PDB file of C-alpha atoms in Angstrom:
ATOM      1  CA  UNK A   1    -132.449  19.386-159.971  1.00  0.00           C
ATOM      2  CA  UNK A   2    -135.370  18.445-162.201  1.00  0.00           C
ATOM      3  CA  UNK A   3    -135.575  18.721-165.992  1.00  0.00           C
ATOM      4  CA  UNK A   4    -138.903  19.505-167.655  1.00  0.00           C
ATOM      5  CA  UNK A   5    -138.768  18.808-171.388  1.00  0.00           C
ATOM      6  CA  UNK A   6    -141.531  20.339-173.507  1.00  0.00           C
ATOM      7  CA  UNK A   7    -142.375  17.865-176.275  1.00  0.00           C
ATOM      8  CA  UNK A   8    -146.116  18.334-176.845  1.00  0.00           C
ATOM      9  CA  UNK A   9    -146.264  20.404-180.018  1.00  0.00           C
ATOM     10  CA  UNK A  10    -147.431  19.465-183.494  1.00  0.00           C
ATOM     11  CA  UNK A  11    -144.348  20.874-185.198  1.00  0.00           C
ATOM     12  CA  UNK A  12    -146.519  22.088-188.060  1.00  0.00           C
ATOM     13  CA  UNK A  13    -143.821  24.098-189.829  1.00  0.00           C
ATOM     14  CA  UNK A  14    -141.708  20.969-190.108  1.00  0.00           C
ATOM     15  CA  UNK A  15    -144.446  18.390-190.626  1.00  0.00           C
ATOM     16  CA  UNK A  16    -146.348  20.224-193.355  1.00  0.00           C
ATOM     17  CA  UNK A  17    -143.259  20.638-195.495  1.00  0.00           C
ATOM     18  CA  UNK A  18    -141.694  17.265-194.775  1.00  0.00           C
ATOM     19  CA  UNK A  19    -144.902  15.307-195.347  1.00  0.00           C
ATOM     20  CA  UNK A  20    -144.456  13.210-192.199  1.00  0.00           C
ATOM     21  CA  UNK A  21    -146.143  13.416-188.823  1.00  0.00           C
ATOM     22  CA  UNK A  22    -144.402  12.475-185.599  1.00  0.00           C
ATOM     23  CA  UNK A  23    -143.196  14.375-182.496  1.00  0.00           C
ATOM     24  CA  UNK A  24    -140.064  16.353-183.266  1.00  0.00           C
ATOM     25  CA  UNK A  25    -138.270  14.875-180.264  1.00  0.00           C
ATOM     26  CA  UNK A  26    -138.193  11.600-182.222  1.00  0.00           C
ATOM     27  CA  UNK A  27    -136.144  13.048-185.084  1.00  0.00           C
ATOM     28  CA  UNK A  28    -133.158  10.712-185.505  1.00  0.00           C
ATOM     29  CA  UNK A  29    -129.564  11.769-186.125  1.00  0.00           C
ATOM     30  CA  UNK A  30    -127.178   8.896-186.782  1.00  0.00           C
ATOM     31  CA  UNK A  31    -129.782   6.574-185.323  1.00  0.00           C
ATOM     32  CA  UNK A  32    -130.182   8.516-182.071  1.00  0.00           C
ATOM     33  CA  UNK A  33    -133.386  10.493-181.470  1.00  0.00           C
ATOM     34  CA  UNK A  34    -133.374  14.002-180.031  1.00  0.00           C
ATOM     35  CA  UNK A  35    -135.125  12.582-176.968  1.00  0.00           C
ATOM     36  CA  UNK A  36    -132.437   9.963-176.404  1.00  0.00           C
ATOM     37  CA  UNK A  37    -129.729  12.628-176.735  1.00  0.00           C
ATOM     38  CA  UNK A  38    -131.560  14.800-174.189  1.00  0.00           C
ATOM     39  CA  UNK A  39    -131.593  11.948-171.701  1.00  0.00           C
ATOM     40  CA  UNK A  40    -127.966  11.038-172.357  1.00  0.00           C
ATOM     41  CA  UNK A  41    -126.802  14.627-171.841  1.00  0.00           C
ATOM     42  CA  UNK A  42    -128.903  15.147-168.734  1.00  0.00           C
ATOM     43  CA  UNK A  43    -127.599  11.948-167.187  1.00  0.00           C
ATOM     44  CA  UNK A  44    -124.033  12.968-168.030  1.00  0.00           C
ATOM     45  CA  UNK A  45    -124.695  16.252-166.240  1.00  0.00           C
ATOM     46  CA  UNK A  46    -126.019  14.423-163.188  1.00  0.00           C
ATOM     47  CA  UNK A  47    -129.706  15.208-163.809  1.00  0.00           C
ATOM     48  CA  UNK A  48    -131.819  12.066-163.616  1.00  0.00           C
ATOM     49  CA  UNK A  49    -135.221  13.441-162.555  1.00  0.00           C
ATOM     50  CA  UNK A  50    -137.030  14.127-165.820  1.00  0.00           C
ATOM     51  CA  UNK A  51    -140.590  15.226-166.552  1.00  0.00           C
ATOM     52  CA  UNK A  52    -141.668  14.940-170.174  1.00  0.00           C
ATOM     53  CA  UNK A  53    -144.621  17.049-171.346  1.00  0.00           C
ATOM     54  CA  UNK A  54    -146.353  15.249-174.207  1.00  0.00           C
ATOM     55  CA  UNK A  55    -149.269  16.021-176.492  1.00  0.00           C
ATOM     56  CA  UNK A  56    -149.035  15.057-180.151  1.00  0.00           C
ATOM     57  CA  UNK A  57    -148.860  11.280-180.673  1.00  0.00           C
ATOM     58  CA  UNK A  58    -147.744  10.461-177.114  1.00  0.00           C
ATOM     59  CA  UNK A  59    -147.820   6.740-177.833  1.00  0.00           C
ATOM     60  CA  UNK A  60    -144.875   7.162-180.203  1.00  0.00           C
ATOM     61  CA  UNK A  61    -142.864   8.892-177.495  1.00  0.00           C
ATOM     62  CA  UNK A  62    -143.804   6.220-174.963  1.00  0.00           C
ATOM     63  CA  UNK A  63    -142.561   3.592-177.407  1.00  0.00           C
ATOM     64  CA  UNK A  64    -139.290   5.462-177.832  1.00  0.00           C
ATOM     65  CA  UNK A  65    -138.822   5.660-174.068  1.00  0.00           C
ATOM     66  CA  UNK A  66    -139.239   1.901-173.853  1.00  0.00           C
ATOM     67  CA  UNK A  67    -136.786   1.404-176.698  1.00  0.00           C
ATOM     68  CA  UNK A  68    -134.211   3.687-175.083  1.00  0.00           C
ATOM     69  CA  UNK A  69    -134.458   1.877-171.758  1.00  0.00           C
ATOM     70  CA  UNK A  70    -133.092   4.831-169.782  1.00  0.00           C
ATOM     71  CA  UNK A  71    -132.235   3.482-166.288  1.00  0.00           C
ATOM     72  CA  UNK A  72    -134.168   6.221-164.461  1.00  0.00           C
ATOM     73  CA  UNK A  73    -137.909   6.881-164.219  1.00  0.00           C
ATOM     74  CA  UNK A  74    -139.302   9.419-166.671  1.00  0.00           C
ATOM     75  CA  UNK A  75    -142.527  11.090-165.593  1.00  0.00           C
ATOM     76  CA  UNK A  76    -144.852  11.900-168.478  1.00  0.00           C
ATOM     77  CA  UNK A  77    -147.628  14.501-168.405  1.00  0.00           C
ATOM     78  CA  UNK A  78    -150.163  14.772-171.227  1.00  0.00           C
ATOM     79  CA  UNK A  79    -151.551  18.012-172.646  1.00  0.00           C
ATOM     80  CA  UNK A  80    -154.649  16.894-174.527  1.00  0.00           C
ATOM     81  CA  UNK A  81    -155.044  20.361-176.072  1.00  0.00           C
ATOM     82  CA  UNK A  82    -151.584  20.372-177.611  1.00  0.00           C
ATOM     83  CA  UNK A  83    -153.030  22.193-180.635  1.00  0.00           C
ATOM     84  CA  UNK A  84    -153.040  25.336-178.516  1.00  0.00           C
ATOM     85  CA  UNK A  85    -149.920  27.205-177.443  1.00  0.00           C
ATOM     86  CA  UNK A  86    -147.083  25.924-175.301  1.00  0.00           C
ATOM     87  CA  UNK A  87    -148.295  28.073-172.390  1.00  0.00           C
ATOM     88  CA  UNK A  88    -150.921  25.380-171.787  1.00  0.00           C
ATOM     89  CA  UNK A  89    -148.274  22.661-171.915  1.00  0.00           C
ATOM     90  CA  UNK A  90    -146.280  24.430-169.206  1.00  0.00           C
ATOM     91  CA  UNK A  91    -149.464  24.820-167.183  1.00  0.00           C
ATOM     92  CA  UNK A  92    -149.949  21.046-167.376  1.00  0.00           C
ATOM     93  CA  UNK A  93    -146.586  20.519-165.661  1.00  0.00           C
ATOM     94  CA  UNK A  94    -147.268  23.062-162.899  1.00  0.00           C
ATOM     95  CA  UNK A  95    -146.796  20.368-160.261  1.00  0.00           C
ATOM     96  CA  UNK A  96    -143.290  19.644-161.530  1.00  0.00           C
ATOM     97  CA  UNK A  97    -142.521  23.356-161.440  1.00  0.00           C
ATOM     98  CA  UNK A  98    -143.684  23.837-157.875  1.00  0.00           C
ATOM     99  CA  UNK A  99    -142.654  20.694-156.002  1.00  0.00           C
ATOM    100  CA  UNK A 100    -139.339  22.188-154.914  1.00  0.00           C
ATOM    101  CA  UNK A 101    -135.735  22.486-156.009  1.00  0.00           C
ATOM    102  CA  UNK A 102    -134.167  23.966-159.118  1.00  0.00           C
ATOM    103  CA  UNK A 103    -135.894  23.295-162.441  1.00  0.00           C
ATOM    104  CA  UNK A 104    -134.521  23.098-165.971  1.00  0.00           C
ATOM    105  CA  UNK A 105    -137.146  24.118-168.530  1.00  0.00           C
ATOM    106  CA  UNK A 106    -136.106  22.788-171.939  1.00  0.00           C
ATOM    107  CA  UNK A 107    -137.483  22.682-175.473  1.00  0.00           C
ATOM    108  CA  UNK A 108    -137.387  19.164-176.923  1.00  0.00           C
ATOM    109  CA  UNK A 109    -136.617  20.153-180.524  1.00  0.00           C
ATOM    110  CA  UNK A 110    -132.978  21.148-179.989  1.00  0.00           C
ATOM    111  CA  UNK A 111    -129.859  19.265-181.083  1.00  0.00           C
ATOM    112  CA  UNK A 112    -127.039  20.447-178.831  1.00  0.00           C
ATOM    113  CA  UNK A 113    -123.677  19.692-177.299  1.00  0.00           C
ATOM    114  CA  UNK A 114    -122.706  19.215-173.659  1.00  0.00           C
ATOM    115  CA  UNK A 115    -121.022  22.627-173.874  1.00  0.00           C
ATOM    116  CA  UNK A 116    -124.510  24.137-174.053  1.00  0.00           C
ATOM    117  CA  UNK A 117    -125.900  22.256-171.063  1.00  0.00           C
ATOM    118  CA  UNK A 118    -122.842  22.363-168.779  1.00  0.00           C
ATOM    119  CA  UNK A 119    -122.990  26.084-167.863  1.00  0.00           C
ATOM    120  CA  UNK A 120    -126.724  25.831-167.263  1.00  0.00           C
ATOM    121  CA  UNK A 121    -126.377  23.120-164.616  1.00  0.00           C
ATOM    122  CA  UNK A 122    -123.083  24.292-163.093  1.00  0.00           C
ATOM    123  CA  UNK A 123    -123.068  24.969-159.353  1.00  0.00           C
ATOM    124  CA  UNK A 124    -124.993  23.456-156.478  1.00  0.00           C
ATOM    125  CA  UNK A 125    -126.518  26.661-155.105  1.00  0.00           C
ATOM    126  CA  UNK A 126    -130.090  27.558-156.165  1.00  0.00           C
ATOM    127  CA  UNK A 127    -129.791  29.587-159.344  1.00  0.00           C
ATOM    128  CA  UNK A 128    -131.749  31.402-162.032  1.00  0.00           C
ATOM    129  CA  UNK A 129    -129.842  31.190-165.316  1.00  0.00           C
ATOM    130  CA  UNK A 130    -130.307  31.889-169.015  1.00  0.00           C
ATOM    131  CA  UNK A 131    -128.276  30.888-172.059  1.00  0.00           C
ATOM    132  CA  UNK A 132    -127.344  33.315-174.822  1.00  0.00           C
ATOM    133  CA  UNK A 133    -125.670  32.761-178.183  1.00  0.00           C
ATOM    134  CA  UNK A 134    -124.363  36.018-179.612  1.00  0.00           C
ATOM    135  CA  UNK A 135    -123.622  34.431-183.006  1.00  0.00           C
ATOM    136  CA  UNK A 136    -127.067  34.202-184.563  1.00  0.00           C
ATOM    137  CA  UNK A 137    -128.770  34.888-187.860  1.00  0.00           C
ATOM    138  CA  UNK A 138    -130.760  38.100-188.068  1.00  0.00           C
ATOM    139  CA  UNK A 139    -134.444  37.885-188.875  1.00  0.00           C
ATOM    140  CA  UNK A 140    -137.812  37.326-187.275  1.00  0.00           C
ATOM    141  CA  UNK A 141    -137.355  33.629-186.436  1.00  0.00           C
ATOM    142  CA  UNK A 142    -134.752  33.622-183.596  1.00  0.00           C
ATOM    143  CA  UNK A 143    -136.010  34.474-180.116  1.00  0.00           C
ATOM    144  CA  UNK A 144    -133.727  37.335-179.136  1.00  0.00           C
ATOM    145  CA  UNK A 145    -132.436  37.777-175.622  1.00  0.00           C
ATOM    146  CA  UNK A 146    -131.398  41.357-174.869  1.00  0.00           C
ATOM    147  CA  UNK A 147    -129.376  42.422-171.839  1.00  0.00           C
ATOM    148  CA  UNK A 148    -128.562  45.807-170.347  1.00  0.00           C
ATOM    149  CA  UNK A 149    -125.774  45.811-167.774  1.00  0.00           C
ATOM    150  CA  UNK A 150    -126.179  42.041-167.562  1.00  0.00           C
ATOM    151  CA  UNK A 151    -129.911  42.208-166.782  1.00  0.00           C
ATOM    152  CA  UNK A 152    -132.474  40.728-169.214  1.00  0.00           C
ATOM    153  CA  UNK A 153    -134.647  43.454-170.742  1.00  0.00           C
ATOM    154  CA  UNK A 154    -136.296  41.573-173.608  1.00  0.00           C
ATOM    155  CA  UNK A 155    -137.058  38.069-174.850  1.00  0.00           C
ATOM    156  CA  UNK A 156    -138.919  38.150-178.147  1.00  0.00           C
ATOM    157  CA  UNK A 157    -138.571  37.459-181.837  1.00  0.00           C
ATOM    158  CA  UNK A 158    -139.390  41.039-182.767  1.00  0.00           C
ATOM    159  CA  UNK A 159    -137.895  43.885-180.748  1.00  0.00           C
ATOM    160  CA  UNK A 160    -139.605  47.151-179.999  1.00  0.00           C
ATOM    161  CA  UNK A 161    -138.182  50.245-181.675  1.00  0.00           C
ATOM    162  CA  UNK A 162    -135.960  52.155-179.290  1.00  0.00           C
ATOM    163  CA  UNK A 163    -135.275  49.261-176.933  1.00  0.00           C
ATOM    164  CA  UNK A 164    -132.111  50.001-174.950  1.00  0.00           C
ATOM    165  CA  UNK A 165    -129.637  47.131-174.551  1.00  0.00           C
ATOM    166  CA  UNK A 166    -125.905  46.516-174.737  1.00  0.00           C
ATOM    167  CA  UNK A 167    -125.916  42.762-175.508  1.00  0.00           C
ATOM    168  CA  UNK A 168    -128.093  40.782-177.888  1.00  0.00           C
ATOM    169  CA  UNK A 169    -128.127  37.125-178.818  1.00  0.00           C
ATOM    170  CA  UNK A 170    -130.406  34.202-179.460  1.00  0.00           C
ATOM    171  CA  UNK A 171    -132.011  32.418-176.543  1.00  0.00           C
ATOM    172  CA  UNK A 172    -131.225  28.710-176.649  1.00  0.00           C
ATOM    173  CA  UNK A 173    -134.653  27.927-175.175  1.00  0.00           C
ATOM    174  CA  UNK A 174    -133.289  26.380-171.978  1.00  0.00           C
ATOM    175  CA  UNK A 175    -133.866  28.065-168.610  1.00  0.00           C
ATOM    176  CA  UNK A 176    -132.864  27.253-165.041  1.00  0.00           C
ATOM    177  CA  UNK A 177    -135.207  28.441-162.314  1.00  0.00           C
ATOM    178  CA  UNK A 178    -134.702  28.201-158.591  1.00  0.00           C
ATOM    179  CA  UNK A 179    -137.547  27.043-156.373  1.00  0.00           C
ATOM    180  CA  UNK A 180    -139.075  30.454-155.683  1.00  0.00           C
ATOM    181  CA  UNK A 181    -138.778  31.598-159.293  1.00  0.00           C
ATOM    182  CA  UNK A 182    -140.235  28.351-160.635  1.00  0.00           C
ATOM    183  CA  UNK A 183    -143.269  28.788-158.381  1.00  0.00           C
ATOM    184  CA  UNK A 184    -143.690  32.377-159.551  1.00  0.00           C
ATOM    185  CA  UNK A 185    -143.410  31.233-163.162  1.00  0.00           C
ATOM    186  CA  UNK A 186    -146.187  28.701-162.577  1.00  0.00           C
ATOM    187  CA  UNK A 187    -148.360  31.554-161.235  1.00  0.00           C
ATOM    188  CA  UNK A 188    -147.670  33.681-164.314  1.00  0.00           C
ATOM    189  CA  UNK A 189    -148.533  30.778-166.615  1.00  0.00           C
ATOM    190  CA  UNK A 190    -151.761  30.130-164.695  1.00  0.00           C
ATOM    191  CA  UNK A 191    -152.632  33.782-165.205  1.00  0.00           C
ATOM    192  CA  UNK A 192    -152.223  33.375-168.949  1.00  0.00           C
ATOM    193  CA  UNK A 193    -154.536  30.363-168.981  1.00  0.00           C
ATOM    194  CA  UNK A 194    -157.134  32.013-166.752  1.00  0.00           C
ATOM    195  CA  UNK A 195    -157.192  35.135-168.962  1.00  0.00           C
ATOM    196  CA  UNK A 196    -157.706  33.229-172.206  1.00  0.00           C
ATOM    197  CA  UNK A 197    -154.104  33.407-173.435  1.00  0.00           C
ATOM    198  CA  UNK A 198    -153.354  29.678-173.409  1.00  0.00           C
ATOM    199  CA  UNK A 199    -152.752  29.840-177.157  1.00  0.00           C
ATOM    200  CA  UNK A 200    -149.529  31.818-176.743  1.00  0.00           C
ATOM    201  CA  UNK A 201    -145.966  30.469-176.752  1.00  0.00           C
ATOM    202  CA  UNK A 202    -144.555  29.938-173.288  1.00  0.00           C
ATOM    203  CA  UNK A 203    -141.706  32.336-174.066  1.00  0.00           C
ATOM    204  CA  UNK A 204    -144.188  35.150-173.512  1.00  0.00           C
ATOM    205  CA  UNK A 205    -144.665  34.003-169.918  1.00  0.00           C
ATOM    206  CA  UNK A 206    -140.890  33.596-169.534  1.00  0.00           C
ATOM    207  CA  UNK A 207    -140.528  37.161-170.810  1.00  0.00           C
ATOM    208  CA  UNK A 208    -142.907  38.420-168.115  1.00  0.00           C
ATOM    209  CA  UNK A 209    -140.864  36.543-165.525  1.00  0.00           C
ATOM    210  CA  UNK A 210    -137.610  38.088-166.775  1.00  0.00           C
ATOM    211  CA  UNK A 211    -139.012  41.608-166.817  1.00  0.00           C
ATOM    212  CA  UNK A 212    -140.273  41.091-163.267  1.00  0.00           C
ATOM    213  CA  UNK A 213    -137.182  39.379-161.815  1.00  0.00           C
ATOM    214  CA  UNK A 214    -134.414  40.176-164.290  1.00  0.00           C
ATOM    215  CA  UNK A 215    -131.764  41.163-161.711  1.00  0.00           C
ATOM    216  CA  UNK A 216    -132.147  37.724-160.107  1.00  0.00           C
ATOM    217  CA  UNK A 217    -130.943  35.979-163.293  1.00  0.00           C
ATOM    218  CA  UNK A 218    -127.434  35.400-164.489  1.00  0.00           C
ATOM    219  CA  UNK A 219    -126.594  34.633-168.103  1.00  0.00           C
ATOM    220  CA  UNK A 220    -124.219  32.019-169.475  1.00  0.00           C
ATOM    221  CA  UNK A 221    -122.710  32.803-172.873  1.00  0.00           C
ATOM    222  CA  UNK A 222    -122.594  29.680-175.059  1.00  0.00           C
ATOM    223  CA  UNK A 223    -121.464  31.428-178.228  1.00  0.00           C
ATOM    224  CA  UNK A 224    -119.478  28.971-180.305  1.00  0.00           C
ATOM    225  CA  UNK A 225    -121.023  25.850-178.790  1.00  0.00           C
ATOM    226  CA  UNK A 226    -122.884  23.754-181.399  1.00  0.00           C
ATOM    227  CA  UNK A 227    -126.672  23.694-181.200  1.00  0.00           C
ATOM    228  CA  UNK A 228    -129.724  24.201-183.398  1.00  0.00           C
ATOM    229  CA  UNK A 229    -133.465  24.461-182.832  1.00  0.00           C
ATOM    230  CA  UNK A 230    -135.322  22.424-185.433  1.00  0.00           C
ATOM    231  CA  UNK A 231    -138.413  24.061-186.906  1.00  0.00           C
ATOM    232  CA  UNK A 232    -138.107  23.611-190.669  1.00  0.00           C
ATOM    233  CA  UNK A 233    -136.853  20.865-193.034  1.00  0.00           C
ATOM    234  CA  UNK A 234    -133.761  22.951-193.731  1.00  0.00           C
ATOM    235  CA  UNK A 235    -132.972  22.879-190.017  1.00  0.00           C
ATOM    236  CA  UNK A 236    -132.862  19.073-190.188  1.00  0.00           C
ATOM    237  CA  UNK A 237    -130.301  19.301-192.979  1.00  0.00           C
ATOM    238  CA  UNK A 238    -128.201  21.845-191.083  1.00  0.00           C
ATOM    239  CA  UNK A 239    -128.412  19.770-187.925  1.00  0.00           C
ATOM    240  CA  UNK A 240    -127.083  16.690-189.715  1.00  0.00           C
ATOM    241  CA  UNK A 241    -124.430  18.422-191.805  1.00  0.00           C
ATOM    242  CA  UNK A 242    -123.220  21.259-189.571  1.00  0.00           C
ATOM    243  CA  UNK A 243    -124.082  20.579-185.928  1.00  0.00           C
ATOM    244  CA  UNK A 244    -123.902  16.807-185.553  1.00  0.00           C
ATOM    245  CA  UNK A 245    -120.222  16.535-186.639  1.00  0.00           C
ATOM    246  CA  UNK A 246    -119.264  19.013-183.887  1.00  0.00           C
ATOM    247  CA  UNK A 247    -120.921  17.160-181.009  1.00  0.00           C
ATOM    248  CA  UNK A 248    -118.689  15.590-178.394  1.00  0.00           C
ATOM    249  CA  UNK A 249    -119.316  11.994-177.320  1.00  0.00           C
ATOM    250  CA  UNK A 250    -121.551  11.809-174.261  1.00  0.00           C
ATOM    251  CA  UNK A 251    -119.903  10.288-171.197  1.00  0.00           C
ATOM    252  CA  UNK A 252    -122.208   9.503-168.281  1.00  0.00           C
ATOM    253  CA  UNK A 253    -121.189  10.720-164.838  1.00  0.00           C
ATOM    254  CA  UNK A 254    -123.945   8.749-163.141  1.00  0.00           C
ATOM    255  CA  UNK A 255    -122.991   5.347-161.751  1.00  0.00           C
ATOM    256  CA  UNK A 256    -125.227   2.577-163.043  1.00  0.00           C
ATOM    257  CA  UNK A 257    -126.450  -0.048-160.576  1.00  0.00           C
ATOM    258  CA  UNK A 258    -124.442  -3.245-160.595  1.00  0.00           C
ATOM    259  CA  UNK A 259    -126.239  -6.463-161.422  1.00  0.00           C
TER     260      UNK A 259
END
């Protein structure tokens, strides 16, 4: 299983208000960056093949990788047009999507607990899986995941009037795709780029994939597990005061080489 972490964006909504400029994956909580926590949790889950999609200030992320000293190679891919949408960032990692095996597609700007990741990576069989949190704040900011009879029927911030569904929650922003689905997703993303829609968020391409192959996905409910996507300065405060105290210590399940 391979993890692709999307960490290319400018994070304008956070940077403009906070007055600082650095990749959001470098936000520290108790001295540990979001990126380091990602790597710790992935290793604990047995995932050590990581592809990191960079764009804004990649040298800072490279420096953080060296500081962390994670004992597994991290492949980095650069999107030089990171000022456009995340569709282009996903397109830049098309090789990682299509080289075989299950893929975890993950946003970098999330502080989360192992209880969020565990159901996503559970099971050895090839799987398509989504995460849903039914306890979410209403409004236009959360990306809503809607299900009908267990099948995804929508993935958007704003829902169409009259949409029929029986379950609604917030998408955590992490997706597991099996080999065939990952290759199809890469094709959909390429279609966006070729048709001049590279400025769109990659969730739009994920939405197309879900509407096309919804019955092939299962959904893990992570309601109650601590996590937060960080977009605004207030999210940083909530992450530190509300989410961080709930996180369980990370225990690696991967044996380190003996010296």
